[in-house]
C-alpha cells in the first residue's frame, strides 16, 4: 500500500513540470463531459416539460368533447352520454386567484370509469379522501409551498409530475371553487369516436377534438431526443478524442519516470494501479467540472430547445433547470468510462512493458502505413456491420441511427489511408529534396494528427449532412407551402353561428370561399384525419401531388379515387392505382388510390374527399376554417373590411404571407438547437487539433531541429508546419464532404422516413458547403497557429535540448 | 605553412539562470586555422556543447563575438546565420539527429542539396567506402546506432563544409564502433579539407587531433 501511495505521488509530481498539459487534459475532459451532460440535462428538461404538458390540457391522449360555442357546458350532458353507454369522464378547468398568484384549477371525476387522472394519486385506493370533504388536492411541491400560508386546502398530496401552480381536485369541489356549479369544460372520450351520436353533438353544440395522437407525438419527440442524444454523444466522442490526445502527451512525459520506477523495482501491477488511480482523480475533477459546465451549457442552449419544443410540439418549456442526482451520477460514470477507454492502450502498453521501450511519437513512415491499413480494415468491417443494419432496416428509427453511426465511423476510419495516399500522390510530382522532405514529414504528421483529423471529419461531415438535410427540407417546405397555401386569405371563425355571415361577407367582397374542415377516423386501425375540399381549380393547379394517375383530379372530384397523404401511403404501403378499402360512416368503400400528396410537418395520416361526399358521411359537421381566393390587390382592403365588420380576436383572419412567415419561423426554430450543437461540435474538433498539436509539439521539434541546424530558418520551418497541418485539414474536409452528402442522403431517405413518415427530395447547397468550409478552416487556422506561436517563443531552447539529450 | 584563421572567438561569455549569475563560459578567446582539427574536452556540464552551439550560430552568447572568415556571426541576421550553416558549416550530434521521415540516402543528400554542393557520384563513392550502400533505402529507425552515426557523418561531409563541428560523436556508441567512426571522420575531414572541432570526453580521440583545449570553470585552457 505504502509503495502504491509513493508511486502515485511520484507520478503526480510530474505535473509540476507541465501544468499546462494538466490543465489541457482536465479541460478536454470537462468539455467532453460538459457536452454530454448539457445535452442530457436538456433532454431531461424537455421530457419533464412535455410530460407535464401532455398530462394536462395541452396534449390530451384521448379525444375530448367540447362546446363549439362556449367554454363551459352543462354537466347533465355527461349523464346523457353515460346513459347512452358512451364512456366519458367530465372535467372542469379554470383560473383561480389566491393572494397574489393565479392557479390553474383542474376538477376531475375519479369515480368515472377509466379517468385519466387516477394515476396522480399516490395510492388509488385512497381516492375517497379525494372525493369527500374536506377534499384533498394534488399539487407539486412548489405549489404546496406557495399554498401553505393559506388555509383554503387542509389536505394536500404531493405529485411532482404536475406543472407549477396547478391544482387537481374533485370536480364538484372545483365547480364550487370556480363558481361554475353544474358546468364542465370538457368530456374525455374513452369510447370510439364513431360511437358518439353525431346528432346529439350537433344538437348540443358539441364537437369532438381529436387526441393529439399520443403515438405520433411520442414518435416525434422520440426522434427529437434521439437527434439531441446523437449530437451529444458525438460531441462526447469528439471530446474524448481531445482527451486521448492529451493523455498521449501525459504518458509520453511519464515514459521516463515509469521506466525509472520499473528499474527501482516497482512492479507493473503497482504502476498500473497507480496510473489508474491518477486517471480516476483526473477523471473525477474533469467530470465534476464538466457537469457544472454542462449545467451552464444547458442554460445557454435552453432558449433554442425551448424554441424547438414550442415550434414543433407546441410545448412550453421552463427556463429554470432541475437536476436530479441520478443524472449527475450517470454523467460521472460515463466520464470515468471514457477516461478508462481512452487510456486503455497505455494501460496495455504498461502491462506489456512496451511504454518504456520507445518514444511512440517518433513514428516511422512504415508504422504510419501499418496503422492506417489496420484502421481501414476496421473501418470496412464497421461499414459492413452498418450495411447489415441497413438490410434489416424495417423502418426502425434506432436501426436507422445505428446504420448512420456505423457509416459515419466506418468511413471516418478510412481517413488515415486516404491521407497517406493523397500525400504520396502529391509528392510524386516533386523533385527537390525540401519538397520531398515536406511531404514525408506531412506523412508523419498525418499519423500524429489522425485522431484530431478524424474528429474534424466527424464534426464537419455531420454539419454538411445536417445542413444538407435541413436546407433540402427548407427548400421543399417552402415550395410545398407555396403550393399548399395557394389561397390569398385564411379565416378561422370562432363559432359556427357566425359562419353564414362571414361567408356572405366574403362573397360580397369578391372572394371565392373554399371551406377547410375534417374529422378523425381510423384507417386500418391507424388514427387518421379525413378532410373535405371543394373541387376547384386552385387544388388542380397548386395541390402538392407527389404521384398521381393521369386523370386523378377527375376521379377524385367524381369520388372515384382516393387522395391520400404520403404518410398514409407509406404506412399502408400502397401506391397509386392500387385499391384501398376505407371504413367510413356510410360503410366500407374500396377505391383506387388516384393521387398521393406531400404533407410535411404533419405526423398524422390523412385523406381528402370532395365536400359533398364528406357531408354524406358527416352531415353534422360544419366548417369553421376557410381559404378565400381574392384578387391579390384586394387582400389588404378585404382584411381591413373583415376586421371592421367582425369584432373577433385579431388572429381569426390572416393573409397567405403571414402564414408562410410564421411557418418558416417555426421551421427555423425547430432546427436552431441542431445548428447550435453542430457549430459547437466544430469548435470542439478545432480544440482537438489544438490539443494534439500541443501534445506532439516536442516530438515535432525533434524532427525539425536537424533541419534548423542545417540552415533552414525557424520561420520557414514554422510556415511548413502550418502548411502541413492546413493541407491535412483541407484534405480531411474534402474527404468529409462526400461523407456529409451521404449522411444527408441517409437522413432524408431513411431517418426522416422512419421518424416522421415522409421522404424529402435532396438538393445540393454549394454555398452552404463554402460557408461551412470557411468556418471550419477559420477555426482550424486558429487551432494550428496558436500552438505554433506558443512554441515559437521557446523554439531555440527546445531545438538545442533535442541535440543535447534524449 | 602559414594557414589563415577561419574562426576567431573573442572574449566570449555565456551566463545561464534568470539572474545571469551562473557562468558557463567566461571570456573565452580562440583562433582556429583553416584545416586544423581541434578537440574540446572537459567534464560533463563544463559548457562544451554550449561553446559549439555558439560557434555554430545556434545559441547566442551573453557577450563577446565569434568571427567566421571575418564576419561576426552574432551581428548578422538569423536568415544570414542560416545561410552560413547551410553552406559553410556542418554539425554532427551525439544522438545523430537524422531525419526520421527520410531514407538514409535522402538524409545524406539533404544538406548538400540545400547548399547546392550536391554531387551524386561523390555521395555514391562515400557510400561505398562507408559500407552503407545496402541500407541506403532504409529509414533511420531501421538501422543500428553505428550505422546512423556513419550516415550522419556522410551527411556532414558530402556538403564539403569549411567548418565541421562534432558534439560527442561517439558518445552513444560502443568502443569498437567509436574507433571506426573516429577513423572514418578523420579520413573524410582530411579528404575534403574541412576544419574540425570536436567536443569529446575521449582522450584517445583527442590525442588524434592537432590541438586539444579543455574547458574548466568556464575557462578555456590549452
mmCIF file of C-alpha atoms in Angstrom, chain A residues 112-318:
data_model
loop_
_atom_site.group_PDB
_atom_site.id
_atom_site.type_symbol
_atom_site.label_atom_id
_atom_site.label_comp_id
_atom_site.label_asym_id
_atom_site.label_seq_id
_atom_site.Cartn_x
_atom_site.Cartn_y
_atom_site.Cartn_z
ATOM 1 C CA UNK A 112 -65.933 7.840 -13.733
ATOM 2 C CA UNK A 113 -64.599 4.823 -15.414
ATOM 3 C CA UNK A 114 -61.026 4.967 -16.699
ATOM 4 C CA UNK A 115 -60.343 8.523 -15.585
ATOM 5 C CA UNK A 116 -57.007 9.732 -16.886
ATOM 6 C CA UNK A 117 -56.199 11.348 -13.562
ATOM 7 C CA UNK A 118 -56.419 8.404 -11.177
ATOM 8 C CA UNK A 119 -52.689 7.932 -11.625
ATOM 9 C CA UNK A 120 -51.947 11.252 -9.943
ATOM 10 C CA UNK A 121 -52.907 9.795 -6.563
ATOM 11 C CA UNK A 122 -50.056 8.037 -4.780
ATOM 12 C CA UNK A 123 -52.478 5.331 -3.673
ATOM 13 C CA UNK A 124 -55.514 4.898 -5.857
ATOM 14 C CA UNK A 125 -57.328 3.053 -3.065
ATOM 15 C CA UNK A 126 -57.402 6.284 -1.075
ATOM 16 C CA UNK A 127 -59.435 8.176 -3.620
ATOM 17 C CA UNK A 128 -62.287 8.511 -1.099
ATOM 18 C CA UNK A 129 -60.240 11.226 0.640
ATOM 19 C CA UNK A 130 -60.166 12.981 -2.706
ATOM 20 C CA UNK A 131 -63.902 12.938 -3.362
ATOM 21 C CA UNK A 132 -65.126 13.659 0.183
ATOM 22 C CA UNK A 133 -64.872 16.850 2.232
ATOM 23 C CA UNK A 134 -62.514 18.421 3.068
ATOM 24 C CA UNK A 135 -61.416 17.372 -0.466
ATOM 25 C CA UNK A 136 -57.776 16.502 -0.700
ATOM 26 C CA UNK A 137 -55.969 18.334 -3.510
ATOM 27 C CA UNK A 138 -52.937 17.237 -5.575
ATOM 28 C CA UNK A 139 -50.177 19.754 -6.315
ATOM 29 C CA UNK A 140 -46.433 19.722 -6.812
ATOM 30 C CA UNK A 141 -44.010 20.632 -4.049
ATOM 31 C CA UNK A 142 -43.513 24.233 -5.183
ATOM 32 C CA UNK A 143 -47.251 24.879 -5.373
ATOM 33 C CA UNK A 144 -47.688 23.335 -1.919
ATOM 34 C CA UNK A 145 -45.148 25.772 -0.508
ATOM 35 C CA UNK A 146 -46.994 28.677 -2.105
ATOM 36 C CA UNK A 147 -50.354 27.448 -0.812
ATOM 37 C CA UNK A 148 -49.043 26.621 2.640
ATOM 38 C CA UNK A 149 -49.778 30.027 4.076
ATOM 39 C CA UNK A 150 -53.448 29.742 3.102
ATOM 40 C CA UNK A 151 -55.813 27.509 4.987
ATOM 41 C CA UNK A 152 -58.047 27.014 1.954
ATOM 42 C CA UNK A 153 -56.851 23.454 1.407
ATOM 43 C CA UNK A 154 -56.363 21.463 4.599
ATOM 44 C CA UNK A 155 -55.288 18.234 2.865
ATOM 45 C CA UNK A 156 -52.618 18.260 0.255
ATOM 46 C CA UNK A 157 -50.946 15.409 -1.607
ATOM 47 C CA UNK A 158 -47.686 15.986 -3.476
ATOM 48 C CA UNK A 159 -47.135 14.876 -7.046
ATOM 49 C CA UNK A 160 -44.084 16.457 -8.646
ATOM 50 C CA UNK A 161 -45.037 15.431 -12.169
ATOM 51 C CA UNK A 162 -47.591 18.258 -12.127
ATOM 52 C CA UNK A 163 -46.822 21.686 -13.554
ATOM 53 C CA UNK A 164 -46.254 24.603 -11.184
ATOM 54 C CA UNK A 165 -49.354 26.416 -9.866
ATOM 55 C CA UNK A 166 -51.648 23.614 -10.966
ATOM 56 C CA UNK A 167 -54.207 22.193 -8.568
ATOM 57 C CA UNK A 168 -56.011 18.945 -9.231
ATOM 58 C CA UNK A 169 -59.130 18.333 -7.152
ATOM 59 C CA UNK A 170 -62.511 16.671 -7.199
ATOM 60 C CA UNK A 171 -64.830 18.082 -9.860
ATOM 61 C CA UNK A 172 -67.656 19.052 -7.510
ATOM 62 C CA UNK A 173 -65.282 20.926 -5.215
ATOM 63 C CA UNK A 174 -63.721 22.632 -8.224
ATOM 64 C CA UNK A 175 -67.136 23.652 -9.571
ATOM 65 C CA UNK A 176 -67.861 25.345 -6.248
ATOM 66 C CA UNK A 177 -64.444 26.952 -6.018
ATOM 67 C CA UNK A 178 -64.631 28.304 -9.573
ATOM 68 C CA UNK A 179 -68.239 29.329 -9.079
ATOM 69 C CA UNK A 180 -69.356 27.139 -12.016
ATOM 70 C CA UNK A 181 -71.880 24.908 -10.382
ATOM 71 C CA UNK A 182 -73.386 22.349 -12.793
ATOM 72 C CA UNK A 183 -70.907 23.233 -15.527
ATOM 73 C CA UNK A 184 -67.978 21.376 -17.054
ATOM 74 C CA UNK A 185 -65.253 22.355 -19.534
ATOM 75 C CA UNK A 186 -64.974 19.106 -21.456
ATOM 76 C CA UNK A 187 -65.505 15.393 -21.511
ATOM 77 C CA UNK A 188 -62.740 12.899 -22.067
ATOM 78 C CA UNK A 189 -63.940 10.305 -24.549
ATOM 79 C CA UNK A 190 -62.873 6.712 -23.951
ATOM 80 C CA UNK A 191 -65.332 5.064 -26.363
ATOM 81 C CA UNK A 192 -64.583 5.059 -30.110
ATOM 82 C CA UNK A 193 -65.370 8.428 -31.695
ATOM 83 C CA UNK A 194 -67.833 6.920 -34.131
ATOM 84 C CA UNK A 195 -69.954 5.554 -31.238
ATOM 85 C CA UNK A 196 -70.995 9.084 -30.345
ATOM 86 C CA UNK A 197 -74.246 10.064 -31.935
ATOM 87 C CA UNK A 198 -73.470 12.978 -34.226
ATOM 88 C CA UNK A 199 -76.940 14.463 -33.984
ATOM 89 C CA UNK A 200 -76.572 14.579 -30.182
ATOM 90 C CA UNK A 201 -73.367 16.519 -30.601
ATOM 91 C CA UNK A 202 -74.865 18.907 -33.149
ATOM 92 C CA UNK A 203 -77.987 19.487 -31.064
ATOM 93 C CA UNK A 204 -75.900 20.416 -28.036
ATOM 94 C CA UNK A 205 -73.293 22.435 -29.989
ATOM 95 C CA UNK A 206 -70.608 19.958 -29.029
ATOM 96 C CA UNK A 207 -67.659 18.881 -31.095
ATOM 97 C CA UNK A 208 -65.016 16.209 -30.791
ATOM 98 C CA UNK A 209 -61.421 17.345 -30.586
ATOM 99 C CA UNK A 210 -59.246 14.504 -31.577
ATOM 100 C CA UNK A 211 -56.437 13.425 -29.319
ATOM 101 C CA UNK A 212 -53.108 14.729 -30.420
ATOM 102 C CA UNK A 213 -52.374 11.178 -31.198
ATOM 103 C CA UNK A 214 -50.103 10.236 -28.348
ATOM 104 C CA UNK A 215 -48.410 7.669 -30.518
ATOM 105 C CA UNK A 216 -47.400 10.215 -33.144
ATOM 106 C CA UNK A 217 -46.453 12.763 -30.552
ATOM 107 C CA UNK A 218 -44.193 10.274 -28.835
ATOM 108 C CA UNK A 219 -42.747 9.328 -32.191
ATOM 109 C CA UNK A 220 -41.897 12.938 -32.959
ATOM 110 C CA UNK A 221 -40.425 13.646 -29.554
ATOM 111 C CA UNK A 222 -38.505 10.375 -29.620
ATOM 112 C CA UNK A 223 -36.834 11.404 -32.869
ATOM 113 C CA UNK A 224 -36.102 14.840 -31.397
ATOM 114 C CA UNK A 225 -34.411 13.265 -28.392
ATOM 115 C CA UNK A 226 -32.585 10.713 -30.471
ATOM 116 C CA UNK A 227 -31.294 13.595 -32.585
ATOM 117 C CA UNK A 228 -30.192 15.523 -29.485
ATOM 118 C CA UNK A 229 -28.653 12.445 -27.884
ATOM 119 C CA UNK A 230 -26.827 11.607 -31.117
ATOM 120 C CA UNK A 231 -25.346 15.100 -31.187
ATOM 121 C CA UNK A 232 -24.489 14.931 -27.501
ATOM 122 C CA UNK A 233 -22.827 11.581 -27.949
ATOM 123 C CA UNK A 234 -20.924 12.805 -30.998
ATOM 124 C CA UNK A 235 -19.683 15.790 -29.006
ATOM 125 C CA UNK A 236 -18.672 13.449 -26.202
ATOM 126 C CA UNK A 237 -16.769 11.223 -28.641
ATOM 127 C CA UNK A 238 -15.024 14.268 -30.119
ATOM 128 C CA UNK A 239 -14.245 15.409 -26.565
ATOM 129 C CA UNK A 240 -12.800 12.017 -25.716
ATOM 130 C CA UNK A 241 -10.642 12.349 -28.851
ATOM 131 C CA UNK A 242 -9.201 15.519 -27.326
ATOM 132 C CA UNK A 243 -8.671 13.735 -24.054
ATOM 133 C CA UNK A 244 -6.985 10.889 -25.886
ATOM 134 C CA UNK A 245 -4.574 13.398 -27.424
ATOM 135 C CA UNK A 246 -3.911 14.964 -24.044
ATOM 136 C CA UNK A 247 -3.376 11.594 -22.410
ATOM 137 C CA UNK A 248 -0.887 10.773 -25.165
ATOM 138 C CA UNK A 249 1.310 13.609 -24.024
ATOM 139 C CA UNK A 250 0.861 12.797 -20.384
ATOM 140 C CA UNK A 251 2.126 9.281 -20.872
ATOM 141 C CA UNK A 252 4.943 10.330 -23.163
ATOM 142 C CA UNK A 253 6.123 12.627 -20.416
ATOM 143 C CA UNK A 254 5.743 9.844 -17.896
ATOM 144 C CA UNK A 255 7.703 7.400 -20.021
ATOM 145 C CA UNK A 256 10.923 8.156 -18.217
ATOM 146 C CA UNK A 257 9.507 8.052 -14.731
ATOM 147 C CA UNK A 258 7.664 4.808 -15.474
ATOM 148 C CA UNK A 259 10.934 3.413 -16.748
ATOM 149 C CA UNK A 260 12.706 4.624 -13.618
ATOM 150 C CA UNK A 261 10.030 3.143 -11.337
ATOM 151 C CA UNK A 262 10.414 -0.201 -13.108
ATOM 152 C CA UNK A 263 14.182 -0.030 -12.714
ATOM 153 C CA UNK A 264 13.977 0.590 -8.965
ATOM 154 C CA UNK A 265 11.745 -2.429 -8.538
ATOM 155 C CA UNK A 266 8.151 -1.189 -8.603
ATOM 156 C CA UNK A 267 6.045 -3.954 -10.108
ATOM 157 C CA UNK A 268 3.940 -3.486 -13.230
ATOM 158 C CA UNK A 269 0.768 -4.090 -11.235
ATOM 159 C CA UNK A 270 1.603 -1.288 -8.762
ATOM 160 C CA UNK A 271 2.397 1.075 -11.657
ATOM 161 C CA UNK A 272 -0.859 0.110 -13.373
ATOM 162 C CA UNK A 273 -2.905 0.633 -10.187
ATOM 163 C CA UNK A 274 -1.161 3.973 -9.558
ATOM 164 C CA UNK A 275 -1.817 5.230 -13.082
ATOM 165 C CA UNK A 276 -5.404 4.040 -12.791
ATOM 166 C CA UNK A 277 -5.780 5.987 -9.538
ATOM 167 C CA UNK A 278 -4.225 9.056 -11.089
ATOM 168 C CA UNK A 279 -6.615 8.823 -14.043
ATOM 169 C CA UNK A 280 -9.534 8.350 -11.696
ATOM 170 C CA UNK A 281 -8.503 11.521 -9.885
ATOM 171 C CA UNK A 282 -8.181 13.500 -13.107
ATOM 172 C CA UNK A 283 -11.417 11.948 -14.400
ATOM 173 C CA UNK A 284 -13.233 12.948 -11.218
ATOM 174 C CA UNK A 285 -12.065 16.564 -11.405
ATOM 175 C CA UNK A 286 -12.877 16.692 -15.135
ATOM 176 C CA UNK A 287 -16.231 15.024 -14.563
ATOM 177 C CA UNK A 288 -17.283 17.423 -11.794
ATOM 178 C CA UNK A 289 -16.120 20.470 -13.753
ATOM 179 C CA UNK A 290 -17.810 19.069 -16.869
ATOM 180 C CA UNK A 291 -21.101 18.562 -15.077
ATOM 181 C CA UNK A 292 -21.005 22.179 -13.887
ATOM 182 C CA UNK A 293 -20.070 23.394 -17.368
ATOM 183 C CA UNK A 294 -22.818 21.183 -18.796
ATOM 184 C CA UNK A 295 -25.317 22.844 -16.500
ATOM 185 C CA UNK A 296 -24.341 26.276 -17.819
ATOM 186 C CA UNK A 297 -24.275 24.964 -21.390
ATOM 187 C CA UNK A 298 -27.804 23.652 -20.909
ATOM 188 C CA UNK A 299 -28.878 27.091 -19.644
ATOM 189 C CA UNK A 300 -27.256 28.608 -22.741
ATOM 190 C CA UNK A 301 -28.918 26.205 -25.171
ATOM 191 C CA UNK A 302 -32.262 26.118 -23.404
ATOM 192 C CA UNK A 303 -33.792 29.026 -25.366
ATOM 193 C CA UNK A 304 -33.069 27.142 -28.620
ATOM 194 C CA UNK A 305 -34.525 23.919 -27.309
ATOM 195 C CA UNK A 306 -37.473 25.821 -25.945
ATOM 196 C CA UNK A 307 -37.980 27.307 -29.425
ATOM 197 C CA UNK A 308 -37.863 23.853 -30.967
ATOM 198 C CA UNK A 309 -40.296 22.383 -28.482
ATOM 199 C CA UNK A 310 -42.716 25.254 -28.870
ATOM 200 C CA UNK A 311 -42.297 25.244 -32.644
ATOM 201 C CA UNK A 312 -42.664 21.545 -33.288
ATOM 202 C CA UNK A 313 -44.635 20.219 -30.388
ATOM 203 C CA UNK A 314 -46.329 23.307 -29.005
ATOM 204 C CA UNK A 315 -44.965 22.522 -25.558
ATOM 205 C CA UNK A 316 -43.894 25.396 -23.299
ATOM 206 C CA UNK A 317 -40.599 24.814 -21.516
ATOM 207 C CA UNK A 318 -39.411 26.289 -18.248
#
